Coordinates of C-alpha atoms in Angstrom, one line a residue:
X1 CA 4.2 -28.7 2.2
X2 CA 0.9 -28.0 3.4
X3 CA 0.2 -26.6 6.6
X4 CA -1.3 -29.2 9.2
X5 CA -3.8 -28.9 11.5
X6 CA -1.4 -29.9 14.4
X7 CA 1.4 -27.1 13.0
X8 CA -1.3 -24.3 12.9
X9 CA -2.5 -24.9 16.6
X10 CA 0.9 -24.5 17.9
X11 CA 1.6 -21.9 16.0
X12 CA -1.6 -19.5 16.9
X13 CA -0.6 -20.2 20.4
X14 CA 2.5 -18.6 19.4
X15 CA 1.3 -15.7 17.8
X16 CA -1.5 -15.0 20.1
X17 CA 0.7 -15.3 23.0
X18 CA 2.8 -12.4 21.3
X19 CA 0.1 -10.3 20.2
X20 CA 0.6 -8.0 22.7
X21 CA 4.4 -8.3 23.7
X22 CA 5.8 -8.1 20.6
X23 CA 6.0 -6.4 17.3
X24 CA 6.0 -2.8 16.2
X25 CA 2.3 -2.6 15.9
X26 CA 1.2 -5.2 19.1
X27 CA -2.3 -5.4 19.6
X28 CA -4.5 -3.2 17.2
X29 CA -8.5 -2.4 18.1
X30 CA -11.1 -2.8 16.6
X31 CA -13.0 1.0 16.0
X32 CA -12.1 4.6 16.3
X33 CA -10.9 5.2 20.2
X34 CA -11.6 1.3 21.2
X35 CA -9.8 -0.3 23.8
X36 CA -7.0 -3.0 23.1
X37 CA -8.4 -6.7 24.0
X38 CA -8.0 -7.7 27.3
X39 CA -8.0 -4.2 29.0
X40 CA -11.7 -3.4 29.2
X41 CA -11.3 -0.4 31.4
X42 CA -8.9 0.9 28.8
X43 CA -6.4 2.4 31.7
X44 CA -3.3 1.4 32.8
X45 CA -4.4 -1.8 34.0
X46 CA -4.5 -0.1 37.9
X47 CA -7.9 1.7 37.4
X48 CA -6.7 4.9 36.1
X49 CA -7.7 6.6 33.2
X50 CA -6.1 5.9 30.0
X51 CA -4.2 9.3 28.5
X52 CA -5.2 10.0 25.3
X53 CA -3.3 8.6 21.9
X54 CA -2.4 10.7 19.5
X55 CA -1.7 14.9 19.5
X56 CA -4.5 16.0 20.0
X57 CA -7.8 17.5 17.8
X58 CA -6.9 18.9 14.5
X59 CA -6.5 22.4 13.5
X60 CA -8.4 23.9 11.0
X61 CA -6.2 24.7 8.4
X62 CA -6.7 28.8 7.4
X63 CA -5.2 27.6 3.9
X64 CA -7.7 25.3 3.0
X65 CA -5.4 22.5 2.7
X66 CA -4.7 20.4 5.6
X67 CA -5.4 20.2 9.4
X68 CA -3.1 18.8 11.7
X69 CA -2.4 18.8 15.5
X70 CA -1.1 22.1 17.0
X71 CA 2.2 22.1 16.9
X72 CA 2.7 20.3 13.7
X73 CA 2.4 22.4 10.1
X74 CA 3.0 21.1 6.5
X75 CA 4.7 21.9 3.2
X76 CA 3.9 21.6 -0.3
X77 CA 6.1 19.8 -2.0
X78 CA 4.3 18.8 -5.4
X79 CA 1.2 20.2 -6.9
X80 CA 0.2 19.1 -10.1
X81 CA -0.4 22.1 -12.7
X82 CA 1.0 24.0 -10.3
X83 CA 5.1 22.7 -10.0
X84 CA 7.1 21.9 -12.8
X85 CA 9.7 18.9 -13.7
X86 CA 12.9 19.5 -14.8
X87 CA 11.8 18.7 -18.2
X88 CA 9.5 21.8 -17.9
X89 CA 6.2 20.5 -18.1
X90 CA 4.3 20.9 -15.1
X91 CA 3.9 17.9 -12.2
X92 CA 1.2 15.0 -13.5
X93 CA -1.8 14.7 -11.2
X94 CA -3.6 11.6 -9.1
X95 CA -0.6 11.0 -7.1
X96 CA -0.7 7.5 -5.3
X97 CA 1.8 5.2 -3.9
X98 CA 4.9 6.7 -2.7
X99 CA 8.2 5.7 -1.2
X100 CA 11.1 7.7 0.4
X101 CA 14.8 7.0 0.1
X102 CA 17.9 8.2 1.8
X103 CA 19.7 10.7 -1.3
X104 CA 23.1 11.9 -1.7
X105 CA 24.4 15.1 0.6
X106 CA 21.2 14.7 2.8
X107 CA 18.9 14.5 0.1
X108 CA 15.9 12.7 -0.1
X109 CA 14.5 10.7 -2.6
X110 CA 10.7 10.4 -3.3
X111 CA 9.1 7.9 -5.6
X112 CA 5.3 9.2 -6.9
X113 CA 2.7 6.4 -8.5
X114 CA 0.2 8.6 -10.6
X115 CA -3.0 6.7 -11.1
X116 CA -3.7 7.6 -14.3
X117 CA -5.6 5.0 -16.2
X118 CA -6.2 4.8 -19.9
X119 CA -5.8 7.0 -23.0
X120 CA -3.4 10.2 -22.0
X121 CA -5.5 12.1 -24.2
X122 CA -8.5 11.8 -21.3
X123 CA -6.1 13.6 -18.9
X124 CA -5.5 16.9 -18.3
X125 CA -1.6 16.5 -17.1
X126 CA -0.5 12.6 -17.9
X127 CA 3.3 11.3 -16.9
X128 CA 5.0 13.5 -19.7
X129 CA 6.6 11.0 -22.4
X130 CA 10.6 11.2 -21.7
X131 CA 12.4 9.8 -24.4
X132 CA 14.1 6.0 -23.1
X133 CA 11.4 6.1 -20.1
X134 CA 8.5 4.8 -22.2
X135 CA 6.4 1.4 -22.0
X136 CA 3.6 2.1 -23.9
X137 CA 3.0 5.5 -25.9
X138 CA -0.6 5.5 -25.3
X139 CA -1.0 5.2 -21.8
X140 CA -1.0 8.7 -18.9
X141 CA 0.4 6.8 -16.0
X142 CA 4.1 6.2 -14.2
X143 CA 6.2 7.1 -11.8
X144 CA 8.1 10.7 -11.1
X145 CA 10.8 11.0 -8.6
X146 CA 11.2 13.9 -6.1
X147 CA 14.1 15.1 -4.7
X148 CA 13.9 17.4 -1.9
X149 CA 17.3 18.8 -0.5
X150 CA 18.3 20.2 3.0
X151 CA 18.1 23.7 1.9
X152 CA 14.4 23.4 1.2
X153 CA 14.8 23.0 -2.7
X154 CA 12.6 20.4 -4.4
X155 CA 13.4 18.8 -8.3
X156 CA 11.3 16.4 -10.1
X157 CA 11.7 14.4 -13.2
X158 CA 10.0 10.8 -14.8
X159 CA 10.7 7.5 -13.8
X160 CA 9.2 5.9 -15.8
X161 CA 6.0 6.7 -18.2
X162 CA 3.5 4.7 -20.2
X163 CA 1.9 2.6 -17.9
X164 CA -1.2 2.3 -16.5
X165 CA -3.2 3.5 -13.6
X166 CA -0.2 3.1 -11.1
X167 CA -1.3 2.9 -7.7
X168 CA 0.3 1.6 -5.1
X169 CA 3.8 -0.4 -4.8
X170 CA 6.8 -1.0 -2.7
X171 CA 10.6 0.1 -1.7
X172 CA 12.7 -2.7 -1.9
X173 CA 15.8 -3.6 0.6
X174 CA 18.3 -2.7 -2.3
X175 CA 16.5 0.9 -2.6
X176 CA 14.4 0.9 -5.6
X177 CA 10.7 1.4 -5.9
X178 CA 8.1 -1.5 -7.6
X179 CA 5.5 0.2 -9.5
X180 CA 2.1 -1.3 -9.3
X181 CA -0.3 -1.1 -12.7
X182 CA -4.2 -1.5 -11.3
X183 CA -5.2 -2.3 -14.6
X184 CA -4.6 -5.7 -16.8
X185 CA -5.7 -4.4 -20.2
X186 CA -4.1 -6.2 -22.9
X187 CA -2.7 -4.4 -26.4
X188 CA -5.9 -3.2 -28.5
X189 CA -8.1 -2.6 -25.7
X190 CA -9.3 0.8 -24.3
X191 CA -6.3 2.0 -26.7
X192 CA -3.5 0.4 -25.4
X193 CA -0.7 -0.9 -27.9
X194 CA 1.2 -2.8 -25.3
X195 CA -0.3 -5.6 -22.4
X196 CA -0.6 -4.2 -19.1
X197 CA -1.1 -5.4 -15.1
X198 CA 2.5 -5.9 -14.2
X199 CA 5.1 -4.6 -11.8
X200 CA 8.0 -2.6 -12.6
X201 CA 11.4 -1.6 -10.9
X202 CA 12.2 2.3 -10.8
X203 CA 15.4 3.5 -9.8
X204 CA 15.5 6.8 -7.6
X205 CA 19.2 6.9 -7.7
X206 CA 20.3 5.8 -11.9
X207 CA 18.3 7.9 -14.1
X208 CA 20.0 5.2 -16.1
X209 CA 18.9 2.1 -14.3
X210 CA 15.4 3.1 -15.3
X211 CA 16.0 3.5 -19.4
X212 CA 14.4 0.9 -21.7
X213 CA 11.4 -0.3 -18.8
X214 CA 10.4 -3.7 -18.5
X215 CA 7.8 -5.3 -16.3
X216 CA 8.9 -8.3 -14.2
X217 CA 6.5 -10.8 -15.9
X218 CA 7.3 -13.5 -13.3
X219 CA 5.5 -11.5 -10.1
X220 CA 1.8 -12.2 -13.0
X221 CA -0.4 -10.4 -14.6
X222 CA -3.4 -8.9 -12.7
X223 CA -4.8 -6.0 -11.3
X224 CA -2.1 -5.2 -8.9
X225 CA -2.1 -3.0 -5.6
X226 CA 1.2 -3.2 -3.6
X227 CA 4.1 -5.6 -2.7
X228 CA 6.9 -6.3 -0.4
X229 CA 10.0 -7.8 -0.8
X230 CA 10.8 -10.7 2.6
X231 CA 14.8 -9.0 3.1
X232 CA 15.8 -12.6 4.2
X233 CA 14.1 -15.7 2.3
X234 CA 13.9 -13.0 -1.0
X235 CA 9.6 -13.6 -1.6
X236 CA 7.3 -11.2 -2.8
X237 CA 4.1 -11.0 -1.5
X238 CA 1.6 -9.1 -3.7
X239 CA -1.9 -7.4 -3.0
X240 CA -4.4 -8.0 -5.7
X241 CA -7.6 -4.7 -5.5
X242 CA -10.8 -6.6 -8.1
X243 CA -13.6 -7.9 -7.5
X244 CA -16.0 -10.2 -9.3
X245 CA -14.8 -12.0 -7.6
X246 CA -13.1 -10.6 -4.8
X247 CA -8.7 -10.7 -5.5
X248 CA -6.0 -12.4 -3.8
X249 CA -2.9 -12.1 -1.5
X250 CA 0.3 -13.7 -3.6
X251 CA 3.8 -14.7 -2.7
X252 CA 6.5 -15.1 -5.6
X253 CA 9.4 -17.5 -4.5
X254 CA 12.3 -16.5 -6.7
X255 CA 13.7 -19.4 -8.7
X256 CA 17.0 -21.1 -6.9
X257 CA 20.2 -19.3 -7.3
X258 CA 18.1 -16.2 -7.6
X259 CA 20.4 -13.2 -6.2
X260 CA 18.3 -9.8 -5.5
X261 CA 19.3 -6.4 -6.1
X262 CA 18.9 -3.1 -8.2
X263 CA 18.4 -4.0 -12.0
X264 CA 18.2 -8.0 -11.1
X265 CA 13.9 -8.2 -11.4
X266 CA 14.2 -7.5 -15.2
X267 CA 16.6 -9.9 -16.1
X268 CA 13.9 -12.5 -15.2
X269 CA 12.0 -14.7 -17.4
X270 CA 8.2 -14.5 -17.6
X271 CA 8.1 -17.7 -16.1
X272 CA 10.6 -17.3 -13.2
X273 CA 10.0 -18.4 -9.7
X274 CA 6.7 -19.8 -8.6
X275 CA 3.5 -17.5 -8.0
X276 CA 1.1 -19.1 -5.2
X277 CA -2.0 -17.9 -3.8
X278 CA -3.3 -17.8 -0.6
X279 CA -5.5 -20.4 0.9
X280 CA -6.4 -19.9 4.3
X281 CA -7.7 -22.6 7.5
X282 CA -8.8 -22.2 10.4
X283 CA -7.6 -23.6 13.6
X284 CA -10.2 -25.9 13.4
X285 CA -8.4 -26.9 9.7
X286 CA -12.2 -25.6 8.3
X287 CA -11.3 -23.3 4.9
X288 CA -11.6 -19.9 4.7
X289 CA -13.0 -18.7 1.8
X290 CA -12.9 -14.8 2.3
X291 CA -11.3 -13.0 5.0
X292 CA -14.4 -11.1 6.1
X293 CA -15.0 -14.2 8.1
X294 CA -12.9 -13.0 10.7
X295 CA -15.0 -10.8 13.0
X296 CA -12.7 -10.0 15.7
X297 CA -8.9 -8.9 16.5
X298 CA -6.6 -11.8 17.3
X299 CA -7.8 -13.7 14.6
X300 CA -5.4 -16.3 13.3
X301 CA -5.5 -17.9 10.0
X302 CA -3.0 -20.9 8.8
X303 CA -2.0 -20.4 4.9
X304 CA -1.0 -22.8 2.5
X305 CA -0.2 -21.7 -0.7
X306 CA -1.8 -23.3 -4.6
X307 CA 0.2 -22.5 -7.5
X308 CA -1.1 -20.1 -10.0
X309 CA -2.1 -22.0 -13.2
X310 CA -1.5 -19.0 -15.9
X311 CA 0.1 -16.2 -14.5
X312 CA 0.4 -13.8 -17.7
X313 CA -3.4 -15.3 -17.8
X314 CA -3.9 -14.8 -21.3
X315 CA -7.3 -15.6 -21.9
X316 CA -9.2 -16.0 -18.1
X317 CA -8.0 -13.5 -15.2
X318 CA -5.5 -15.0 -12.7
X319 CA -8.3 -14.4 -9.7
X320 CA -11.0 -16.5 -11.9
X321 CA -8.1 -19.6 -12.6
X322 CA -9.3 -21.4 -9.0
X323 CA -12.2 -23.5 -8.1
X324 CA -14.2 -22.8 -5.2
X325 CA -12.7 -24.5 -2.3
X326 CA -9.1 -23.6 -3.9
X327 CA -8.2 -20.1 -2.5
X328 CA -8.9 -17.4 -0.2
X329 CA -10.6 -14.2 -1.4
X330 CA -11.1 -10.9 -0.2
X331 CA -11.8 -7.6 -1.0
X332 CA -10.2 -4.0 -2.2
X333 CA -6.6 -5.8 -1.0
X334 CA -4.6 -2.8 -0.8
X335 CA -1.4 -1.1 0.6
X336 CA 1.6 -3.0 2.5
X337 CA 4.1 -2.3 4.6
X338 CA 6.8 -4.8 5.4
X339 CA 8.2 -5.0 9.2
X340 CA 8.6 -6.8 12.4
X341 CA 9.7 -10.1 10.3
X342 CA 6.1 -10.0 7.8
X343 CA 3.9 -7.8 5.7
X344 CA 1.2 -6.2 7.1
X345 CA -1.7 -5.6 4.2
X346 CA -4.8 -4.1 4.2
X347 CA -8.6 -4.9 2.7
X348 CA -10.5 -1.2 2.6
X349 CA -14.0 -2.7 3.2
X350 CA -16.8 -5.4 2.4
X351 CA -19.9 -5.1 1.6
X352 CA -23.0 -7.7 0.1
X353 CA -20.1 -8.4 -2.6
X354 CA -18.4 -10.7 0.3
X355 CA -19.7 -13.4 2.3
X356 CA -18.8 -12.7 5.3
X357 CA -19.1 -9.6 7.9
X358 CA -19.3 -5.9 6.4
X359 CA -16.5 -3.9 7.6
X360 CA -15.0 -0.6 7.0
X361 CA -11.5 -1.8 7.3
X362 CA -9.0 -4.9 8.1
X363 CA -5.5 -4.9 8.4
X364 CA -3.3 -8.4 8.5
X365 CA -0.3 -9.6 9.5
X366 CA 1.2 -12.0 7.3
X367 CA 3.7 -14.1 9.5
X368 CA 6.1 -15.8 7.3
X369 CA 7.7 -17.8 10.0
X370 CA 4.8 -19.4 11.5
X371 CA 2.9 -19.1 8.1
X372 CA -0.1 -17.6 9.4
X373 CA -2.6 -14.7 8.8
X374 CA -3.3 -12.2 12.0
X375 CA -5.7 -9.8 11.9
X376 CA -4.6 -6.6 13.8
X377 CA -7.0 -4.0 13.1
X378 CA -10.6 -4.1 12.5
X379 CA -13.3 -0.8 11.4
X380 CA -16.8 -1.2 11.8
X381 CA -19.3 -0.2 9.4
X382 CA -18.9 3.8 9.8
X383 CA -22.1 5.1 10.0
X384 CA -22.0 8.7 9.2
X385 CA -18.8 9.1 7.2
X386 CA -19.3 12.5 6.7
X387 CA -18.9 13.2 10.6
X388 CA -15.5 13.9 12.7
X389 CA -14.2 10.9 14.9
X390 CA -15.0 7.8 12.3
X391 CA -12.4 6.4 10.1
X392 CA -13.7 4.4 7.1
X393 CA -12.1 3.0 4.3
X394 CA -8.1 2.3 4.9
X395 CA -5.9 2.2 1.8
X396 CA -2.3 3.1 1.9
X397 CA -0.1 2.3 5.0
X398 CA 3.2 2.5 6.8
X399 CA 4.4 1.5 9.9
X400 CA 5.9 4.5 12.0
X401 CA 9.4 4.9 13.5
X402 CA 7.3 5.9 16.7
X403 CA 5.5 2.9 17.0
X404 CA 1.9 1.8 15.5
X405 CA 0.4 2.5 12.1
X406 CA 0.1 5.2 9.8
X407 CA -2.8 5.0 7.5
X408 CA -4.3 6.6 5.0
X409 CA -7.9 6.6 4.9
X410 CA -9.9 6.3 1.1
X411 CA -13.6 6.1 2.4
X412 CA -16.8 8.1 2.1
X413 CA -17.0 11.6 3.4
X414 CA -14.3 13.0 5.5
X415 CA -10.7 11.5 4.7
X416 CA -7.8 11.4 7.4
X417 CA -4.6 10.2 8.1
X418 CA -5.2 8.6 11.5
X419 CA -2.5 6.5 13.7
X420 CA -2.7 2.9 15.6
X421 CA -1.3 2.6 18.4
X422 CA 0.8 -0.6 19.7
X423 CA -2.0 0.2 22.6
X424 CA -4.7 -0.5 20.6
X425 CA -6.0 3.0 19.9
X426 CA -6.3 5.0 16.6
X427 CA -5.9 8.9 16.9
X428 CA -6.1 11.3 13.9
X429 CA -2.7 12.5 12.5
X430 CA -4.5 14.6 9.9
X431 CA -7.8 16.0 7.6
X432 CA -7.7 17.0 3.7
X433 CA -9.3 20.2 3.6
X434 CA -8.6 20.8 0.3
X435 CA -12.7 20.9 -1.2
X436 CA -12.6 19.6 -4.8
X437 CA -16.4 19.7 -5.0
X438 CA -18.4 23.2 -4.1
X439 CA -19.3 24.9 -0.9
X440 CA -23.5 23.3 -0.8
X441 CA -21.8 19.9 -1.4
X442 CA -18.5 19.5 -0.1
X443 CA -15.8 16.6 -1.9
X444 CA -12.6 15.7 -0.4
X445 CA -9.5 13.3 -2.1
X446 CA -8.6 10.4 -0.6
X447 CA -5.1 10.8 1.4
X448 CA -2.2 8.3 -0.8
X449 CA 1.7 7.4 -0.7
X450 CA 1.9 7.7 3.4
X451 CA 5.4 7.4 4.3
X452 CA 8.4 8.5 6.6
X453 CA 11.5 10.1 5.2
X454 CA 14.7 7.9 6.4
X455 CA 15.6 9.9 9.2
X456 CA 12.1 9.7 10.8
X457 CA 11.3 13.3 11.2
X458 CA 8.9 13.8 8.2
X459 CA 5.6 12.3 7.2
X460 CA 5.1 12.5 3.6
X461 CA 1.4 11.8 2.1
X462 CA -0.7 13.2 -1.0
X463 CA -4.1 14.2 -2.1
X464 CA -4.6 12.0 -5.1
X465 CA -7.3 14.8 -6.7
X466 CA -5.7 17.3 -8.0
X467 CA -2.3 15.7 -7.2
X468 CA -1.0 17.2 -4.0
X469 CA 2.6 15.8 -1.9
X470 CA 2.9 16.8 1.4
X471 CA 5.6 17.2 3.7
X472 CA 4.0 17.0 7.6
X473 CA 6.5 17.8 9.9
X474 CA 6.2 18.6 14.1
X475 CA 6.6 16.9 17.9
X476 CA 7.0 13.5 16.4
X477 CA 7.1 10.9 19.9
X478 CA 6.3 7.4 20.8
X479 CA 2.5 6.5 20.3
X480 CA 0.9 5.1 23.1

């Protein structure tokens, strides 16, 4: 039922009421070090100074590898050509999209994406082919699985191999991890000999569970980025990274009598469910045809949601299926995380390519309650990327046990992990250090697969290039 305008205006009262009250995140600003709306002085609201979010300035690392906050120091957990599986061969590179799962005897259980798109012959270390793991022969990408144990000891083996250009994903309630493929090449081109652009299950804890893989055809097939699974109504909502023109934000309704759980996805048919996109309105009821229209924090959207015509979109792309007028776009849709009752998503930046405001950075709220759009945080263009104190470029993201956001920063330049506070202040967690370019022209990986381990005390994230995981561990407390 569509969305009316009287329904939405009650409803952003609602939400913008709780902007600030409520939620794990609350009220997100809009730049490095900005103020949260509606505290211009930025202090306590009494006229003294605001402390300082965060743990302080980084320290360079001596290693080359990472700087962090004093007090906090890191392990390596993974590095590819460097570690080995169990199989032998040694750890595939571009690690992306991660997840982290309680284990057996105080184990845990990591999930790895590696973006690897194409041929496996055009990379150096590709997801090694395990027999019963395989979806298509020809493709480098997939999934490993990492477990780390309390002595210190780490293992790693294939989750799945043969797909393409994994990048991100999501955990599910039940505990397994949805792979992402960012690519929708169908058999015969760039080498494939199997379709690709779907979403498949991998089981951390049934090596089993994970033998024969098949995609889940009913969540479409597109350039995928990440998706969440609603714990209570049993959606999926689903980030789409393209561009001409710019992708979509999805939901899957699962087809009535539809029970979730480990193994249940590839029992679906092609066909299952309904996949919608997005279509946003003001509270005016005016469309919204991109979500670089919204230029400030607090900014609400209504959604309505238009059925996908082809969703294995044989023959036209899934984001080129809708009129203008029809859907809401926007660009480089990218990680989720799903908590307080929605999913927040991110779009890394605009440019000329959208229509409305450049940006370096939004992240939204998707409330499915009220069925609106929030926008929490907002980056201006970053000027000098290549300078300490600008973030540019968000990509991955979780939301910490200690309150805010965790994201992981893909831009231009320098790349961080940097915090949000519930506050409305962003801090830096972290730099990559680790120079992949030379010494007269400096290059640094993006930061990927940002995550806590169950029991909070760990921050796991990668450096995609060479294919680094990270274990960031120190005096973890409440962000301000």
């Amino acid at each position: 039922m569509p969305l009316s305008r009287r329904d939405f205006t009650a409803r952003t009262v609602i939400a913008g009421a709780g902007v600030a009250l409520t939620g794990t995140v609350g009220a997100l600003a809009t730049a490095p070090g900005a103020l949260a709306a509606g505290n211009g002085t930025g202090g306590d609201g009494h006229g003294r100074p605001p402390c300082e979010p965060g743990y302080g300035p980084l320290v360079p690392d001596p290693a080359g590898i990472l700087a962090l906050p004093a007090g906090f120091r890191y392990r390596v957990i993974t590095h590819s050509g460097v570690t080995r599986l169990e199989s032998g061969e040694t750890t595939p590179s571009h690690h992306d999209g991660t997840a982290a799962f309680e284990g057996h005897r105080g184990t845990t259980l990591l999930v790895n994406n590696h973006e690897l798109k194409g041929r496996r012959e055009n990379w150096a270390r590709p997801v090694p082919l395990t027999e019963g793991l395989v979806y298509d022969p020809a493709a480098a990408g997939g999934c490993t699985v990492v477990e780390v144990r309390p002595g210190g000891e780490v293992a790693e083996w294939v989750g799945i191999a043969g797909t393409s250009t994994n990048c991100a994903g999501g955990a599910t309630p039940w505990g397994t991890w949805l792979t992402c493929e960012e690519n929708s090449d169908l058999a015969g081109m760039n080498g494939m000999t199997r379709d690709h652009g779907y979403v498949f299950e991998v089981d951390p804890h049934d090596r089993r569970a994970n033998r024969d893989p098949r995609p889940v055809k009913a969540f479409g097939r597109y350039d995928h980025e990440a998706v969440v699974i609603d714990p209570r109504q049993g959606h999926a909502y689903l980030t789409e990274d393209a561009s001409g023109p710019n992708g979509l934000f999805y939901r899957w309704t699962p087809p009535r009598g539809f029970r979730h759980g480990r193994g249940r996805l590839r029992t679906l048919a092609a066909d299952a469910g309904a996949l919608q996109a997005a279509k946003c309105t003001d509270s005016s009821g005016r469309f919204v045809d991109d979500l670089t229209r919204a230029t400030r924090t607090g900014t609400v959207y209504g959604v309505d949601w238009v059925d996908v015509p082809d969703r294995d979109a044989r023959t036209v792309p899934v984001r080129r299926q809708f009129a203008d007028g029809a859907v809401t776009r926007g660009r480089k849709l990218e990680g989720m995380w799903w908590a307080d009752g929605g999913a927040y998503f991110v779009s890394s930046y605009a440019r000329e390519e959208s229509p409305g405001a450049a940006h370096d950075g939004q992240v939204w709220f998707y409330d499915p309650k009220r069925r609106t759009l929030r926008l929490t945080v907002l980056i201006g263009v970053n000027a000098d990327p290549s300078a300490e104190g600008g973030y540019d470029g968000p990509d991955n993201i979780t939301v910490s046990p200690y309150g805010g956001l965790v994201i992981a920063e893909d831009g231009s330049g320098l790349q961080h992990l940097f915090g949000a506070t519930e506050s409305g202040r962003t801090y830096p967690l972290a730099r990559n250090e680790l120079n992949i370019g030379t010494p007269q022209e400096p290059e640094y990986s993006e930061f990927t697969g940002v995550c806590f381990s169950p029991d909070g005390r760990t921050l796991y994230a990668n450096l995609q290039d060479p294919g680094v995981m990270l274990a960031v561990t120190g005096p973890w407390r409440r962000a301000r």
